[in-house]
Coordinates of C-alpha atoms (C1' of nucleotides) in Angstrom, one line a residue:
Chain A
X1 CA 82.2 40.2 157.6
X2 CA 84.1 37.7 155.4
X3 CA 86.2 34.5 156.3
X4 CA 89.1 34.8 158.0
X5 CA 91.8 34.4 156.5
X6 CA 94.5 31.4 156.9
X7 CA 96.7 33.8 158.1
X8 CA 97.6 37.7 157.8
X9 CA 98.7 37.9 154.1
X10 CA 100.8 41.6 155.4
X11 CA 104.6 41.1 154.9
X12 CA 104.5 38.0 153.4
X13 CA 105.9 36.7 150.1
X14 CA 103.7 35.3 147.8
X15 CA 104.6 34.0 144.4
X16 CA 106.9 31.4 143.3
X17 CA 109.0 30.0 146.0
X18 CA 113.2 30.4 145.6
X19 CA 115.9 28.2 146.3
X20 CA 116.4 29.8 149.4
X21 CA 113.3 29.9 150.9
X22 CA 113.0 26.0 149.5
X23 CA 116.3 25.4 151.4
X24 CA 115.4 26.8 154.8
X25 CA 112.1 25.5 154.5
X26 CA 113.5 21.5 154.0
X27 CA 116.2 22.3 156.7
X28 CA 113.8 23.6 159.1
X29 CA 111.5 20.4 158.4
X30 CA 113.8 17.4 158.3
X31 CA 114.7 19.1 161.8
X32 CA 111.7 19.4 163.1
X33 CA 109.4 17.3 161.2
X34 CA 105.6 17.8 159.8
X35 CA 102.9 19.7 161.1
X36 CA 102.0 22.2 163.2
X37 CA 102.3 24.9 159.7
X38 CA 100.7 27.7 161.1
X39 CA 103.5 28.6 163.0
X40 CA 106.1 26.9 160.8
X41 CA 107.0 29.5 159.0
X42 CA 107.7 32.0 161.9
X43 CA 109.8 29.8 163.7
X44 CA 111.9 28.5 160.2
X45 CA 111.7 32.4 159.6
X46 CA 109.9 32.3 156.5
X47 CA 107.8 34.9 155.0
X48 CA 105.2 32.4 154.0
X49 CA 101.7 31.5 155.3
X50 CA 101.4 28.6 156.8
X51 CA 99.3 27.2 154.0
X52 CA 101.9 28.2 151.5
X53 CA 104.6 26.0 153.3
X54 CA 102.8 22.8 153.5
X55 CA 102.0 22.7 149.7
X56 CA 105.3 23.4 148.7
X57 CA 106.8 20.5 150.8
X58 CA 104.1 18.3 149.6
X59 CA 103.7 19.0 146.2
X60 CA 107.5 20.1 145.7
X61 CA 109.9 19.5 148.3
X62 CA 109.1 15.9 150.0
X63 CA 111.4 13.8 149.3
X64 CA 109.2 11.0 148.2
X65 CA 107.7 13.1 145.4
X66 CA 108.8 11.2 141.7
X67 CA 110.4 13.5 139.2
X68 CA 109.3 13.2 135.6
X69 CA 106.6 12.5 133.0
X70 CA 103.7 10.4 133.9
X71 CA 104.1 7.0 132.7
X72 CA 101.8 5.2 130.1
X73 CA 100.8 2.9 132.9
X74 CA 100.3 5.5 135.7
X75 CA 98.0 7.4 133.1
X76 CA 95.9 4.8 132.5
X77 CA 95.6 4.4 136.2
X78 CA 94.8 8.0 136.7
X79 CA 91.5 7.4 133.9
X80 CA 90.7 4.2 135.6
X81 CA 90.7 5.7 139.1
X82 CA 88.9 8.7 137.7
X83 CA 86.0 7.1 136.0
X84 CA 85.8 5.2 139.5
X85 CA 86.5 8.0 141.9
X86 CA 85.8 11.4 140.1
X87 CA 87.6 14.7 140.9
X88 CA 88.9 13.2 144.0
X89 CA 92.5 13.8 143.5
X90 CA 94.0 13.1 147.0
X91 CA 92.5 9.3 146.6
X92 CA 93.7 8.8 143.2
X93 CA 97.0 10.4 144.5
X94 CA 97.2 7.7 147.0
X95 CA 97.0 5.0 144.9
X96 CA 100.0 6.3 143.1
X97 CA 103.2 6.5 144.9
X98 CA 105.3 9.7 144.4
X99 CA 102.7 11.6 142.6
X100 CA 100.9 14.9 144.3
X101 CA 97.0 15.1 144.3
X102 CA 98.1 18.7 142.5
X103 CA 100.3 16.8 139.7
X104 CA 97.3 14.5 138.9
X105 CA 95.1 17.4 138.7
X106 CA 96.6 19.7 136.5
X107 CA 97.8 16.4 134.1
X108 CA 93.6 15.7 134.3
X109 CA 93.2 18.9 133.4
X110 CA 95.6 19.7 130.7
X111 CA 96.2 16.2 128.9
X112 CA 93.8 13.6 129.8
X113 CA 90.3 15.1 129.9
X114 CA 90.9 16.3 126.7
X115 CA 92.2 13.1 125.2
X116 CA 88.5 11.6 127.5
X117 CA 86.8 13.5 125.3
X118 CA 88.1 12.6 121.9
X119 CA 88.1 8.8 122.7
X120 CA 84.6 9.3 123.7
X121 CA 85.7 7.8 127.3
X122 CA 84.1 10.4 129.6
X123 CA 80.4 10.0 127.6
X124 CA 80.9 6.2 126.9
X125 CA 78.1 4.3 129.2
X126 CA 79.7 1.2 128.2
X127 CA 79.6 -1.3 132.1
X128 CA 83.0 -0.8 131.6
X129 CA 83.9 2.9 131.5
X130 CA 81.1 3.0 134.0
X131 CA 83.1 0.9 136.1
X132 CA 86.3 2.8 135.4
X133 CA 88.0 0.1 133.7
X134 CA 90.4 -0.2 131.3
X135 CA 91.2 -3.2 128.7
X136 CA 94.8 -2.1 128.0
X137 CA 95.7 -2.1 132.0
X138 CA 94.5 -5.2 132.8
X139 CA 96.9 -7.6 134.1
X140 CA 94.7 -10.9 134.9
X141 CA 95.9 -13.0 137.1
X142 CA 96.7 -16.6 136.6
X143 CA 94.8 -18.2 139.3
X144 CA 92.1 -17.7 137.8
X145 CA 89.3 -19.8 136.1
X146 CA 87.2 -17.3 134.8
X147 CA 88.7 -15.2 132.0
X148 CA 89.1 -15.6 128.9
X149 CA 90.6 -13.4 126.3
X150 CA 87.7 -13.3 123.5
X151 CA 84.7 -11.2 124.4
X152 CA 81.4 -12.8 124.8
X153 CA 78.8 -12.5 122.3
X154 CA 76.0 -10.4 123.8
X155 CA 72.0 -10.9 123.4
X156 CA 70.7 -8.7 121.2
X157 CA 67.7 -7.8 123.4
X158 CA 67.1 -7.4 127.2
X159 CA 65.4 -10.3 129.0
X160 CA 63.4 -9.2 132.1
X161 CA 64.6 -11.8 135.0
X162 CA 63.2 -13.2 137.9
X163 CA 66.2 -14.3 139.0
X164 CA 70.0 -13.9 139.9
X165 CA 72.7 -15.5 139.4
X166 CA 76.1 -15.5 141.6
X167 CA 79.8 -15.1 140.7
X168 CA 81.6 -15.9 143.7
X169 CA 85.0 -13.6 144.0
X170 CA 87.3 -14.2 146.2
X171 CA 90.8 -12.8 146.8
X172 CA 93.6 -14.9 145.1
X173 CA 96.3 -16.0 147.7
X174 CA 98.9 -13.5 146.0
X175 CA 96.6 -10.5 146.7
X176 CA 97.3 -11.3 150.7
X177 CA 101.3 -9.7 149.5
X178 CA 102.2 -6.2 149.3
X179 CA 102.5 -5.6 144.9
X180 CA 100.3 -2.4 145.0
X181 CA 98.0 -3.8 141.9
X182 CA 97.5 -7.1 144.3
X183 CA 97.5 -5.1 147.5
X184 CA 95.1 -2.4 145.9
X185 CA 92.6 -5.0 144.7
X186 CA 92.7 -6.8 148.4
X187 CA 91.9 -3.2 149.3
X188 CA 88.7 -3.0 147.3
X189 CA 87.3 -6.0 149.0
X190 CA 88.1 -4.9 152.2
X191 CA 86.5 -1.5 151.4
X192 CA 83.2 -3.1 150.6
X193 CA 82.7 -4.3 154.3
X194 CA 82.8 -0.6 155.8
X195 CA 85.2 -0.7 157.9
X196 CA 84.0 0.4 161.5
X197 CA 85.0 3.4 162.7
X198 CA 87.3 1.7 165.6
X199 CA 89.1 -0.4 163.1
X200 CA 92.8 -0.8 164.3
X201 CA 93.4 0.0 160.5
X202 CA 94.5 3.5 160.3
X203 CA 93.1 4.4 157.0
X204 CA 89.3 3.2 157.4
X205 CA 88.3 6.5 156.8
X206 CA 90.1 6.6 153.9
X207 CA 88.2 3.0 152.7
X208 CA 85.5 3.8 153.6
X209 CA 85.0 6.3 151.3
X210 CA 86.4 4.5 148.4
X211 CA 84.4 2.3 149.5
X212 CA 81.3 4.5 149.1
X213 CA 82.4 5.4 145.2
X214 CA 83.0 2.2 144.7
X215 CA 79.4 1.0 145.5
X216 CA 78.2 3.7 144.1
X217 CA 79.6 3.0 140.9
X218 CA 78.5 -0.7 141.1
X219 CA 75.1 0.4 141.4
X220 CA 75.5 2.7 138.3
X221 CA 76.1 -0.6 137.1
X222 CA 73.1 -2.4 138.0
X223 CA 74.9 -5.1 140.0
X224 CA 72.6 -6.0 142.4
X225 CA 74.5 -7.7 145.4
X226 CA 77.7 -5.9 146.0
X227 CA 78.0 -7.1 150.1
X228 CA 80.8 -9.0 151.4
X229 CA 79.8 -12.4 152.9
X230 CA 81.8 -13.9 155.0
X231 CA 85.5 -13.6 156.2
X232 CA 87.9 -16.4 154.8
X233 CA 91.6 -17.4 155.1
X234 CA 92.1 -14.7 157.9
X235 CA 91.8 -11.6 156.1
X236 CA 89.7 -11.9 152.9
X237 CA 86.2 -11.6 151.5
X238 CA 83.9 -13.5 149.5
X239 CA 82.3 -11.0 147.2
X240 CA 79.1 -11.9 145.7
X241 CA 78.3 -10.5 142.3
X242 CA 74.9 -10.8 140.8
X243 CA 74.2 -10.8 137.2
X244 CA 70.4 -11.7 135.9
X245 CA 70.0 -15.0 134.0
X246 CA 70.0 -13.7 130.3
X247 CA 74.1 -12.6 131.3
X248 CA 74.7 -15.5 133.1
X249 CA 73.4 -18.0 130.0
X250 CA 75.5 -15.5 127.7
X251 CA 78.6 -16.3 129.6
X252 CA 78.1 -19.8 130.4
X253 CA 77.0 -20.9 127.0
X254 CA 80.0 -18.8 125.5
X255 CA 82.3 -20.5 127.5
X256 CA 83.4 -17.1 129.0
X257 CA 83.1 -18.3 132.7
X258 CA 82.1 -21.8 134.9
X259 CA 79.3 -22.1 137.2
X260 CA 80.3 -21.9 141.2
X261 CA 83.3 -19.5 139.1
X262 CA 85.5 -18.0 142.0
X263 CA 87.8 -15.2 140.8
X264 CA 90.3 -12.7 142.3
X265 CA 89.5 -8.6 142.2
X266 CA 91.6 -8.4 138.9
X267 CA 90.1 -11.1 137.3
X268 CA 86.6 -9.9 137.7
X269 CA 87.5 -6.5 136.5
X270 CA 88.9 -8.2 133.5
X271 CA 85.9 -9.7 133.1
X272 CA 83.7 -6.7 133.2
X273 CA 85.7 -4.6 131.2
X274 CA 84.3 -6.0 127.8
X275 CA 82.5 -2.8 125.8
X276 CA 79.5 -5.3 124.8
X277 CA 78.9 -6.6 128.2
X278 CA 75.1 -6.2 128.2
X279 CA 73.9 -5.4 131.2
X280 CA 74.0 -1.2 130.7
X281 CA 70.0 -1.7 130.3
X282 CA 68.9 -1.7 133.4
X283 CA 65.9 -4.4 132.4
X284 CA 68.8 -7.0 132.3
X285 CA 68.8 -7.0 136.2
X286 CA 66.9 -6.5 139.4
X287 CA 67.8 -3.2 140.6
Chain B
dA1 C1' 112.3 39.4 115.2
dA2 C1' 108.2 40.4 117.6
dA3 C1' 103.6 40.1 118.8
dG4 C1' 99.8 37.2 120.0
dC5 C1' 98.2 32.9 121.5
dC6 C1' 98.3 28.6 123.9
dT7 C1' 99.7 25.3 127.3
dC8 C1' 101.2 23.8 131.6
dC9 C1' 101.6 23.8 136.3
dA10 C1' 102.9 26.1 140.8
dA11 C1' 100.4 28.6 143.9
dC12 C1' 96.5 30.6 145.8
dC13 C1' 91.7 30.6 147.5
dG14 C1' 87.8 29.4 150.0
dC15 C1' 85.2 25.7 151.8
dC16 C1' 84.8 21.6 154.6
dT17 C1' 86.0 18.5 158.3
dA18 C1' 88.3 16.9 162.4
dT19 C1' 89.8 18.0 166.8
dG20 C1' 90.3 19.9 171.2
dG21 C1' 88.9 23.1 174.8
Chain C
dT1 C1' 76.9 21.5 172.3
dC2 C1' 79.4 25.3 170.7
dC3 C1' 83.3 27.5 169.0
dA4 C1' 88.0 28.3 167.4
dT5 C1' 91.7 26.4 165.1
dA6 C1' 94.4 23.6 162.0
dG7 C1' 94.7 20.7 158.3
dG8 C1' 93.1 19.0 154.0
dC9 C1' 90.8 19.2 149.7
dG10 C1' 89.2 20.6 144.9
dG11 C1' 88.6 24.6 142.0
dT12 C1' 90.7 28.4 140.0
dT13 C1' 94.2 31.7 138.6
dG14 C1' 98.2 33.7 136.7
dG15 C1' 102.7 33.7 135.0
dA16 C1' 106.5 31.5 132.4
dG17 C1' 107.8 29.5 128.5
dG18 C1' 106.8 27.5 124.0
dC19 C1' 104.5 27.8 119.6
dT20 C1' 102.5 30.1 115.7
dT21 C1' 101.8 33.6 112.5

DNA sequence: AAAGCCTCCAACCGCCTATGG
DNA sequence: TCCATAGGCGGTTGGAGGCTT
């Protein structure tokens, strides 16, 4: 029996595309727009499968797509989003305008998994490489109270607790714009409430499952309390971190956050992305 | 110069999900 | 609820071009 396939493959070129059939195919769909590819390629007269012509207009032709070598910043986005969001190429794609799902996987795959391995980042269980988080990218933000730039000093041994502790983070008032690192960190808060399905917001689905990696990574992580609260200022979250009491004293008596501290998505990742940040034994927390 | 090897990436493949009848 | 279809996704392949010997 067998799958059927896409299309029938008799007659058809396959191969790499020319500049001809790359011309009638971007004529035919600045005409006539997206979608409907099964038949695209009978109508544009193409000797393609349908299949064939919608990855070559999206991972070649669009006119969006951005020409040239990954930047040093979009590949340490890739490894953050990676570490967070694992082979899922379309979501990491999203999150990096002008660059194919495709691109990001074959640079993954040729260049940065191999340089993963050598800087130990893939095998690290640091909290921070389990979080996906990367010093060098961090850009904190200046509203904030709780970061500083020395690392805390960690306890040498891990201190069962009976309680938690609470780091109040809350979106700054510039992550309400639309700068994609702002924007995207708004995003992550919003994420965490799980969207309902009949959310006016066209991309819930697409949230949502961030969302899902997200918590799951947080888990990983052994932070306990990852809900959102409570809406505030029309639009954003309060996110409730807890940490147990042994991390909590760390930070507080090293001076590396306030009590009641209130931080934007940025600042906390800052914050969490220090190699000695304790908490990787799970017998820090409640979990 | 040429053969063999390696790297990169465009393209293909098969599976999964959403959608509509 | 079931089925067919289309679109989307991640894994894999294979060829072109560069590099090494």
């Amino acid at each position: 029996m067998g799958r059927r396939p896409c299309c029938s493959k008799e007659g058809l070129n396959r191969g790499a595309w020319t500049a001809s059939e790359d011309t009638v195919l971007a004529a035919y769909i600045q005409q006539h727009g997206e979608g409907n590819w099964r038949n695209l390629p009978c109508r544009a007269g193409l000797k393609r499968c349908g299949k064939s012509c919608r990855l070559r207009w999206l991972n070649y032709l669009h006119p969006d797509i951005k020409r040239g070598n990954i930047s040093e910043d979009e590949e340490d986005l890739i490894i953050r989003l990676h570490k967070l969001l694992g082979n899922r190429w379309s979501l990491i794609a999203g999150r990096l305008p002008g660059r194919t799902d495709n691109e990001i996987k074959n640079y993954w795959n040729s260049t940065l998994s191999k340089k993963a391995h050598v800087n130990g980042m893939v095998q690290k269980s640091s909290a921070s490489s389990k979080l996906g988080l990367n010093r060098k990218s961090i850009v904190k933000n200046p509203t904030t109270k709780l970061v500083r730039s020395k690392k805390p000093i960690s306890p040498k041994s891990a201190v069962p607790i009976n309680s938690l502790r609470h780091i109040q983070v809350v979106p700054a008032m510039s992550s309400l714009g639309d700068s994609p690192s702002t924007f995207s960190a708004f995003h992550n808060l919003q994420d965490l409430q799980e969207l309902p399905k009949d959310s006016a917001n066209t991309d819930h689905e697409l949230k949502n499952s961030e969302a899902e990696a997200l918590k799951s990574r947080l888990k990983e992580n052994t932070i306990e309390d990852y809900g959102c609260k409570n809406n505030l200022n029309g639009g954003g979250f309060n996110y409730s971190l807890s940490v147990s009491d042994a991390i909590y004293q760390d930070w507080t008596t090293n001076d590396f956050l306030e009590g009641n501290t209130i931080a934007d998505m940025d600042s906390l990742i800052s914050f969490l992305n220090v190699e000695e940040w304790p908490c990787v034994n799970d017998s820090f927390i409640n979990v």
